[in-house]
CSV table of C-alpha atoms in Angstrom, one decimal:
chain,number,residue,atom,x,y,z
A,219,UNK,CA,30.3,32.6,-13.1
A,220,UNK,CA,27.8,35.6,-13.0
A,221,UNK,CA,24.6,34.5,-11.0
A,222,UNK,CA,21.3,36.4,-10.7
A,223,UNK,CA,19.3,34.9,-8.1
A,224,UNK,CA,15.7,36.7,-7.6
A,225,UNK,CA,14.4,37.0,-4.2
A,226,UNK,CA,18.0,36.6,-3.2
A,227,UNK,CA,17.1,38.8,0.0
A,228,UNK,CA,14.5,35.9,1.0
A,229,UNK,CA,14.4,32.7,3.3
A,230,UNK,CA,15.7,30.4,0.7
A,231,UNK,CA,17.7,33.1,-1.9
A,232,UNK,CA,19.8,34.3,1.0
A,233,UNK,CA,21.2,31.2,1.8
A,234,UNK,CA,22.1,30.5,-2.0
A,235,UNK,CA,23.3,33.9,-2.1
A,236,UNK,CA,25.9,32.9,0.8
A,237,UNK,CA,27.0,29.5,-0.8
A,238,UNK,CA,27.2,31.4,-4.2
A,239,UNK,CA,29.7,33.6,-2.9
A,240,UNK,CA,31.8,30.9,-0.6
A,241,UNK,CA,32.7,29.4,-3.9
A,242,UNK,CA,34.0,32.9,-5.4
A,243,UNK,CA,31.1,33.6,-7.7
A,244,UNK,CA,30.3,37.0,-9.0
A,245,UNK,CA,26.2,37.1,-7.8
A,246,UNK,CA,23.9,39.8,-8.3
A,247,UNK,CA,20.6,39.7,-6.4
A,248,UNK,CA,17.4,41.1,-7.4
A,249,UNK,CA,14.9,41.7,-4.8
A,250,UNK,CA,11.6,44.1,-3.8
A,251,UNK,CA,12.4,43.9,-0.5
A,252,UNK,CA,8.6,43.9,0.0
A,253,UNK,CA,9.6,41.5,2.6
A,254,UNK,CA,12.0,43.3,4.7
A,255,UNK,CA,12.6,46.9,6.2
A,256,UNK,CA,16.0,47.0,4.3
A,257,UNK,CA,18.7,45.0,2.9
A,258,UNK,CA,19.2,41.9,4.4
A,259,UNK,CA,22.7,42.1,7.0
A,260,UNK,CA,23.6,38.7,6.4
A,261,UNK,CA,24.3,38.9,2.6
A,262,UNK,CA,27.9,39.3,1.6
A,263,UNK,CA,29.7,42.4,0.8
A,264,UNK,CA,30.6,41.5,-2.6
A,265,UNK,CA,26.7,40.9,-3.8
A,266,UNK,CA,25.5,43.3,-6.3
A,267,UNK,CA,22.0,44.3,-4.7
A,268,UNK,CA,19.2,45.6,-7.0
A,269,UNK,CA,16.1,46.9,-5.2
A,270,UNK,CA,13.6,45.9,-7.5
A,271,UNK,CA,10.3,44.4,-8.5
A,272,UNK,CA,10.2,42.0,-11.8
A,273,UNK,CA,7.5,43.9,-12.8
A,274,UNK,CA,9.7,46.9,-13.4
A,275,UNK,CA,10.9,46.4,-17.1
A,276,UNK,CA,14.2,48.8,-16.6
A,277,UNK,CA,15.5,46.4,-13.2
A,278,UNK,CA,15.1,43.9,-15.2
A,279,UNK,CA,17.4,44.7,-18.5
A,280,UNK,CA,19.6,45.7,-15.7
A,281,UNK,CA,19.2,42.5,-13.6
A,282,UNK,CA,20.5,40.4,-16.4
A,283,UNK,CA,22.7,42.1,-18.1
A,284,UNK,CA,25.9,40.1,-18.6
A,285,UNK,CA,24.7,36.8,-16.3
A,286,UNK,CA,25.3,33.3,-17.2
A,287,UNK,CA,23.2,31.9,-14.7
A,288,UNK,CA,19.7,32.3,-13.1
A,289,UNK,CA,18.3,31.1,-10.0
A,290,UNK,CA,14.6,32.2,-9.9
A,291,UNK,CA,13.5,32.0,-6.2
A,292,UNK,CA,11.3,35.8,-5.7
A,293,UNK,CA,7.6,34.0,-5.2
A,294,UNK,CA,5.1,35.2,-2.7
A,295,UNK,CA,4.5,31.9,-0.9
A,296,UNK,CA,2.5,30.0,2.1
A,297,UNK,CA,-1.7,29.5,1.5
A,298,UNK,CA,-2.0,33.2,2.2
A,299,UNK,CA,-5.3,34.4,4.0
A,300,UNK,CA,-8.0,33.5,1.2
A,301,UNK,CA,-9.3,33.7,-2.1
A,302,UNK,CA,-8.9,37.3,-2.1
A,303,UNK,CA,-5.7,36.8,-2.5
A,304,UNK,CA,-5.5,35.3,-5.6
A,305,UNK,CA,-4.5,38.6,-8.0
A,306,UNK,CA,-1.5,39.3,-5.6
A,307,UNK,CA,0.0,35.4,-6.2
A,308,UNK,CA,-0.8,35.6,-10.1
A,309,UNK,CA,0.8,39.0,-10.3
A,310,UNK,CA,3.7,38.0,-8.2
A,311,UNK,CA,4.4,34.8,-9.1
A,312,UNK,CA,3.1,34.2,-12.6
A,313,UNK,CA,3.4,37.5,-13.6
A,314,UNK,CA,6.6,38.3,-12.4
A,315,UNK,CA,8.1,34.9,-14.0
A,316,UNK,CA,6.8,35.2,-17.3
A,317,UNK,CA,8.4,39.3,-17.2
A,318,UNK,CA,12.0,37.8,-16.1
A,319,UNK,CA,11.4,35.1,-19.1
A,320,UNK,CA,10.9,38.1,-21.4
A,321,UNK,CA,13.7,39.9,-20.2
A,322,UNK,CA,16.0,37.1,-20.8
A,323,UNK,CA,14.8,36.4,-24.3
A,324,UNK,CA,15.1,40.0,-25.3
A,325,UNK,CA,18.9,39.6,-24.2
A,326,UNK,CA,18.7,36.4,-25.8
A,327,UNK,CA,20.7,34.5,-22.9
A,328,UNK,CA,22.0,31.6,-23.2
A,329,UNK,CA,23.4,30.2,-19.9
A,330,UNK,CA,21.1,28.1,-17.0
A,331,UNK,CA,18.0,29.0,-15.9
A,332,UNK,CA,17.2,26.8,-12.3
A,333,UNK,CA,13.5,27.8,-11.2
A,334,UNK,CA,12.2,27.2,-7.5
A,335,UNK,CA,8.8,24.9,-7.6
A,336,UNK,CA,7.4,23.3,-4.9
A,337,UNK,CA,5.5,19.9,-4.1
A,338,UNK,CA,2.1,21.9,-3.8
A,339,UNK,CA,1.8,20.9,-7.6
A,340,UNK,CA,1.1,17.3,-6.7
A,341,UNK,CA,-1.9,18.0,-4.2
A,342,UNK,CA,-2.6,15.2,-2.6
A,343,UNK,CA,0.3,13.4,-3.8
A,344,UNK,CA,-0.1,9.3,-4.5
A,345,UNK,CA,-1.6,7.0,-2.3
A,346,UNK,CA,-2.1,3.1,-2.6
A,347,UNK,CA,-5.2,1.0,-2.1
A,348,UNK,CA,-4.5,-2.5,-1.4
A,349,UNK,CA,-7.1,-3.6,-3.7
A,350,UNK,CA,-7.1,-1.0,-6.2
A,351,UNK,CA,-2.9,-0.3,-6.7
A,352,UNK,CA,-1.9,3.5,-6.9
A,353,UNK,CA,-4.9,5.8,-7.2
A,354,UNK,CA,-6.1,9.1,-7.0
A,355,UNK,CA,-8.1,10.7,-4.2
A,356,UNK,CA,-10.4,13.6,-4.1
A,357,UNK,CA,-10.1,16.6,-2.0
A,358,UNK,CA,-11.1,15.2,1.6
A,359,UNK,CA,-14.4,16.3,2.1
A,360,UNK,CA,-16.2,18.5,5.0
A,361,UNK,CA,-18.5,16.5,6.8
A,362,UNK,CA,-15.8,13.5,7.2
A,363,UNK,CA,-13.1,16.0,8.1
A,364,UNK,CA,-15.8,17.2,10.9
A,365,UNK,CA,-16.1,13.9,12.3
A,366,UNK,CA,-12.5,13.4,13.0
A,367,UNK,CA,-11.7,11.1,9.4
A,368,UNK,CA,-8.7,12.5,8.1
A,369,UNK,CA,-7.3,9.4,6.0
A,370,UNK,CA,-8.0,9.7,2.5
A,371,UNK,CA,-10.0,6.9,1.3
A,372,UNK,CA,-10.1,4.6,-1.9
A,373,UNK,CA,-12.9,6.3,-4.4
A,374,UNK,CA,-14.1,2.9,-5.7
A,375,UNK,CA,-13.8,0.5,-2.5
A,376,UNK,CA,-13.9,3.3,0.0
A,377,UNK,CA,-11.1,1.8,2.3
A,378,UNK,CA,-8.3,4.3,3.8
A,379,UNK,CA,-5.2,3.7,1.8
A,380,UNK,CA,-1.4,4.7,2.4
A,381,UNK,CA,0.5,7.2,1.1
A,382,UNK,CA,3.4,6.3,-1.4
A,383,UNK,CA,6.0,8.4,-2.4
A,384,UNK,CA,5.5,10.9,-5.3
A,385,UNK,CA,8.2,11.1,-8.0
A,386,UNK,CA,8.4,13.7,-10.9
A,387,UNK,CA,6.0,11.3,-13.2
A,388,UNK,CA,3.1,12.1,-11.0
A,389,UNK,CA,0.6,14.2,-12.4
A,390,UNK,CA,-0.4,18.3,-11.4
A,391,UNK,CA,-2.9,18.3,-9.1
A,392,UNK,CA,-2.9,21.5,-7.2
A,393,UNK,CA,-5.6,22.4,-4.1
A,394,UNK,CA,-4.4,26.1,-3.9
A,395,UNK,CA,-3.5,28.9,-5.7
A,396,UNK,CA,-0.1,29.1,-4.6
A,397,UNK,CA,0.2,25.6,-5.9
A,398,UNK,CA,-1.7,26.6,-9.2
A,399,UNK,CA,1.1,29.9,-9.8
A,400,UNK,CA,4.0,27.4,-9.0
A,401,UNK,CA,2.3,24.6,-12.1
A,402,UNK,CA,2.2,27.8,-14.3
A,403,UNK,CA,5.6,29.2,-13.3
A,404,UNK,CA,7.0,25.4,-14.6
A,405,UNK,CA,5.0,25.3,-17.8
A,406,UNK,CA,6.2,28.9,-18.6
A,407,UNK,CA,10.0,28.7,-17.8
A,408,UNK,CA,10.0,25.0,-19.4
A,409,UNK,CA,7.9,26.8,-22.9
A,410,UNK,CA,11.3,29.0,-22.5
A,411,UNK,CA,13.3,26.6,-22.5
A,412,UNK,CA,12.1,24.6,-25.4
A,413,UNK,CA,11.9,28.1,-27.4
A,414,UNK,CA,15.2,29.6,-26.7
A,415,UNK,CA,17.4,26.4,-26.4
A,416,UNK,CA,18.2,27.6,-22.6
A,417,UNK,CA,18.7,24.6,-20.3
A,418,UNK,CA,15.7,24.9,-17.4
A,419,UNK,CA,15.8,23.0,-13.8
A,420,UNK,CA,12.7,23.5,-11.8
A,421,UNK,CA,13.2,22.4,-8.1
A,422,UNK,CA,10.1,21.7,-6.6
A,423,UNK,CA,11.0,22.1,-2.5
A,424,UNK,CA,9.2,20.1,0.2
A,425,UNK,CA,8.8,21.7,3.5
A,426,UNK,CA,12.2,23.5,4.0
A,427,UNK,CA,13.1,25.1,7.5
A,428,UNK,CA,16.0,26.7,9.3
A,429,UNK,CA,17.7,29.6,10.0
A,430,UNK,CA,16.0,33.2,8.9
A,431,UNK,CA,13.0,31.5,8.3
A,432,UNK,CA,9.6,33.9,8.3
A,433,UNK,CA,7.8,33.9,11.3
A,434,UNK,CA,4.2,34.9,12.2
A,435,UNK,CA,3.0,35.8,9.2
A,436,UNK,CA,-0.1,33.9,7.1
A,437,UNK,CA,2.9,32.6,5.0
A,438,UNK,CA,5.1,30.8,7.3
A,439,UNK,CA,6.1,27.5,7.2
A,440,UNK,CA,4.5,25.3,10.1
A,441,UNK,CA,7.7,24.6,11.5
A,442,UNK,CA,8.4,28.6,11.8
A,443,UNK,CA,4.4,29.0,13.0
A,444,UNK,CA,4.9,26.3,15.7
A,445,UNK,CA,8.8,27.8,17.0
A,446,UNK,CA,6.9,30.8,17.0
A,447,UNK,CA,4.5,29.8,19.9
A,448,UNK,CA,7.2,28.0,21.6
A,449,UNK,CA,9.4,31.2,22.3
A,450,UNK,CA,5.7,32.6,23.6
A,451,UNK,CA,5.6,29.8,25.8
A,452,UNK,CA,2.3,28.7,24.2
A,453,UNK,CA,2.3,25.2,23.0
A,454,UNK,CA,2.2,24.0,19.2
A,455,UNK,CA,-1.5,23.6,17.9
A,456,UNK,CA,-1.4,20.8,15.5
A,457,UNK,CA,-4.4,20.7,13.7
A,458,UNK,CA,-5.9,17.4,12.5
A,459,UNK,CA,-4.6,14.7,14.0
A,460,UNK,CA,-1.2,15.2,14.2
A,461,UNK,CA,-0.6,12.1,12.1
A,462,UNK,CA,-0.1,14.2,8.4
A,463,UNK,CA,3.2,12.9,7.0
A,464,UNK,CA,5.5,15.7,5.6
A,465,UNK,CA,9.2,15.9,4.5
A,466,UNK,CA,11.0,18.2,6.2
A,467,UNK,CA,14.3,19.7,4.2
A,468,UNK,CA,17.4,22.1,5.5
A,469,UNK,CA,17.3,24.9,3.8
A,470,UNK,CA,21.4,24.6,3.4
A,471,UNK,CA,20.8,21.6,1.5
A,472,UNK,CA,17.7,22.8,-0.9
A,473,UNK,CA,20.5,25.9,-1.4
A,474,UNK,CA,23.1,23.5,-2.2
A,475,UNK,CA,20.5,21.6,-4.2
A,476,UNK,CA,20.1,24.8,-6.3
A,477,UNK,CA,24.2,25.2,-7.0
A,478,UNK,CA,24.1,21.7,-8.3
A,479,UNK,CA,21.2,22.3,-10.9
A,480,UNK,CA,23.4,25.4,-11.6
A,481,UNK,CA,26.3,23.7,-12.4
A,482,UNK,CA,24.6,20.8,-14.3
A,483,UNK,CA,23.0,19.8,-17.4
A,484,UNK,CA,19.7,17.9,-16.9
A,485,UNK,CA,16.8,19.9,-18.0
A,486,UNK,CA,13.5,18.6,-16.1
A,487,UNK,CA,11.7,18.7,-12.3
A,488,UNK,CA,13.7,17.3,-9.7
A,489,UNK,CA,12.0,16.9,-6.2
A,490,UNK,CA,14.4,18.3,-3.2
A,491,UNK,CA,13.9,16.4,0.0
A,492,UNK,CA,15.5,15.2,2.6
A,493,UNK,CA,14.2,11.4,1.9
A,494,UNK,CA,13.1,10.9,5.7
A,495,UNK,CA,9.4,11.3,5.8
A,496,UNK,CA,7.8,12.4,9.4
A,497,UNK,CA,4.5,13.4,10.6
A,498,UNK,CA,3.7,17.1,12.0
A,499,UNK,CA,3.2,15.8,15.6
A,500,UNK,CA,6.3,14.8,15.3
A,501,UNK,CA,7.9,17.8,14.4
A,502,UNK,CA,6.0,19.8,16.8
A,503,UNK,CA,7.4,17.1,19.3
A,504,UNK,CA,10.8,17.2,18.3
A,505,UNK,CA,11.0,21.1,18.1
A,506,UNK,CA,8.7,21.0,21.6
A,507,UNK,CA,12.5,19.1,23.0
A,508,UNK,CA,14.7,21.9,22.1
A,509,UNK,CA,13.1,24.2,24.6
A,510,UNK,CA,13.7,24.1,28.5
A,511,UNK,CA,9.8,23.4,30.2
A,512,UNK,CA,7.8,23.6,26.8
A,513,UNK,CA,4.5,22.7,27.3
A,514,UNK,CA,3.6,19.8,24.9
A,515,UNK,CA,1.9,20.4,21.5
A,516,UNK,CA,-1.8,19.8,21.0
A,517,UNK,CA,-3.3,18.3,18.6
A,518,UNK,CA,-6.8,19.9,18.4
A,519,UNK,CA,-8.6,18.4,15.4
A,520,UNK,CA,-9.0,21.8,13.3
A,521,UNK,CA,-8.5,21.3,9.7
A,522,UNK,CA,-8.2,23.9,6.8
A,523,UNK,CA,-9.4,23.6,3.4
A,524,UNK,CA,-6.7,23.1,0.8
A,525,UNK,CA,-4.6,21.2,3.4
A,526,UNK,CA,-3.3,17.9,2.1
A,527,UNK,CA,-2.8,14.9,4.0
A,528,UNK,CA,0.4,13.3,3.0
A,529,UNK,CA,2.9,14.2,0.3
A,530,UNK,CA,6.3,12.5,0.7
A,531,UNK,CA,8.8,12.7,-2.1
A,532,UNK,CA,10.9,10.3,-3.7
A,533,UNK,CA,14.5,11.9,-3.7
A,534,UNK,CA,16.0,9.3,-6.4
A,535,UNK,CA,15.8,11.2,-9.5
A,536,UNK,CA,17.4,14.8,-8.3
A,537,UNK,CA,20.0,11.8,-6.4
A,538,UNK,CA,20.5,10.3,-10.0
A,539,UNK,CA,20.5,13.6,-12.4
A,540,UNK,CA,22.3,16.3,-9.5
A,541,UNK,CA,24.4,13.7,-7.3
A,542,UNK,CA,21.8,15.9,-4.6
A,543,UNK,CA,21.0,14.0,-1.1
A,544,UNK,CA,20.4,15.8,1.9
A,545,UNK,CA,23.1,16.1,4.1
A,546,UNK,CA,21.2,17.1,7.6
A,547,UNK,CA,19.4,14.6,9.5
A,548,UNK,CA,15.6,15.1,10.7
A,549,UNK,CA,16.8,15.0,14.2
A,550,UNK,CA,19.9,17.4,13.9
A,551,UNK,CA,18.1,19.8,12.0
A,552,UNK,CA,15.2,20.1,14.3
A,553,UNK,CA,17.2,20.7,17.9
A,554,UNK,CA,19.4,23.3,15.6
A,555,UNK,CA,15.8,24.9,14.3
A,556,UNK,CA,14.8,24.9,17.9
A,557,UNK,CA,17.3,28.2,18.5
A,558,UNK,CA,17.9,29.2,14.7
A,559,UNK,CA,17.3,32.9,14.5
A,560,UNK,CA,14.1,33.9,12.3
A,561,UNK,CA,13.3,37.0,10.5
């Protein structure tokens, strides 16, 4: 099979890139390398490398010419700085899809089209009100955030409530503009889909980490941002209090996640995670344990707007539809991430 995967230089691409060609694919990558000083060292000699931006029209006709298969990763990603970056994430990420989309209805392909989402679309996720059921909350506000009142709260009874898992049924609700390119990059590649017959799999990531992960940028992950200050010797600031509830995925298994929507047939949002929900003090502890004398991580009550407070997925349905479950344990990936090298 003939693979483009966009972004294929990146965090995520590369390592799909690398399992791609393990199984004797023919793969052709398409990145800006906006990102990087040059071509990636870890990609295989057989890729075809384009250096390219999806907003140039010629790259793209050359891009996919002759694939049967796309894996859609190039996104800029992260909360960025603030507002003012809003044109760069439209450009790049809605922009830059719907040009890709256009490219491969002009060659009028007809193989798989596997998009990366991300849970960002569901905001604040679901949460459960022992009175009320499942409901939906509000952005958290200011003043309570201020006072050290981070749990989400019921909006009729005004209780705190617990977070449930969110499954693909759960509405859009994004708090950011990242999340509001990724809701846009769906409802474009699945308007493709329904228009040109193509079969389209978005995979909407939780928080994945591992090896050549960004570092020290205002895009990093918080497990790169918090391995960062560990190799300073500076320990992990956790903002909040510590107790937001994440799920953190390998990025080996969201790649292999992405080689099983390739290879399949279900048409639809899957979420990838790992299934075994943890809260950000606890990473910061658990990555604090792979370093000899790290000072422990503080948690110092900061907060930033857009931030949720829980989103934990529900890994049945990508289980049911891709035969996906993550294969690396919380704890195993973690002491690995602890000396992983980053980019």
């Amino acid at each position: 099979m003939r693979v483009l995967v966009t972004g294929g230089a990146g965090f995520i691409g590369g390592h799909i890139v690398e399992q791609l060609c393990a199984r004797g694919d023919d793969v052709v990558v398409l990145d800006s390398l906006a990102a990087h000083e040059g071509p990636p060292d870890h990609l295989p000699d057989s890729v075809e490398f384009i250096v390219g931006d999806l907003r140039d029209e010629s790259v793209l006709r050359r891009a996919v010419e002759g694939v049967d298969a796309v894996c859609h990763q190039a996104a800029r990603v992260g909360l960025g700085v603030d507002f003012d970056d809003v044109t760069d994430y439209v450009a790049d990420n809605d922009g830059g899809t719907a040009n890709l989309l256009r490219a491969l209805w002009r060659r009028s392909f007809a193989g798989r089209l596997v998009v990366a989402s991300s849970m960002v679309v569901y905001g604040e996720g679901r949460y459960r009100c022992p009175e009320h059921g499942v409901i939906h909350v509000a952005q958290r506000g200011e003043e309570a955030r201020a006072r050290g009142e981070f749990e989400p709260r019921c909006p009729r009874c005004t209780v705190e409530v617990s977070w449930a898992p969110v499954d693909e049924e759960t509405p859009f609700d994004p708090r950011n503009v990242y999340a509001a390119t990724k809701v846009h990059t769906e409802h474009l590649s699945f308007l493709y889909g329904r228009e040109s017959g193509v079969g389209v799999c978005a995979l909407r990531y939780h928080n994945v980490y591992g090896p050549r992960m960004p570092r020290d940028t205002p895009y990093a992950g918080v497990a790169s941002i918090f391995r960062s200050a560990l190799e300073s010797g500076k320990a992990p600031r956790v903002f909040e209090d510590g107790a937001q509830t994440r799920d953190f995925v390998h990025v080996r298994d969201v790649a292999r996640a992405n080689l099983l929507a390739l290879d399949g047939s279900f048409r639809g949002a899957c979420n990838i995670a790992s299934g075994e929900p943890h809260t950000v003090g606890e990473m910061a502890r658990a990555l604090a344990a792979g370093f000899e004398d790290a000072p422990e991580p503080v948690v110092t009550g900061e907060y930033r707007y857009g931030d949720v407070r829980h989103i934990v997925a529900s890994p049945e349905l990508a289980d049911y539809v891709l035969g996906f479950r993550a294969e690396t344990g919380f704890a195993e990936g973690m002491a690995a991430f602890a000396h992983d090298p980053l980019r």
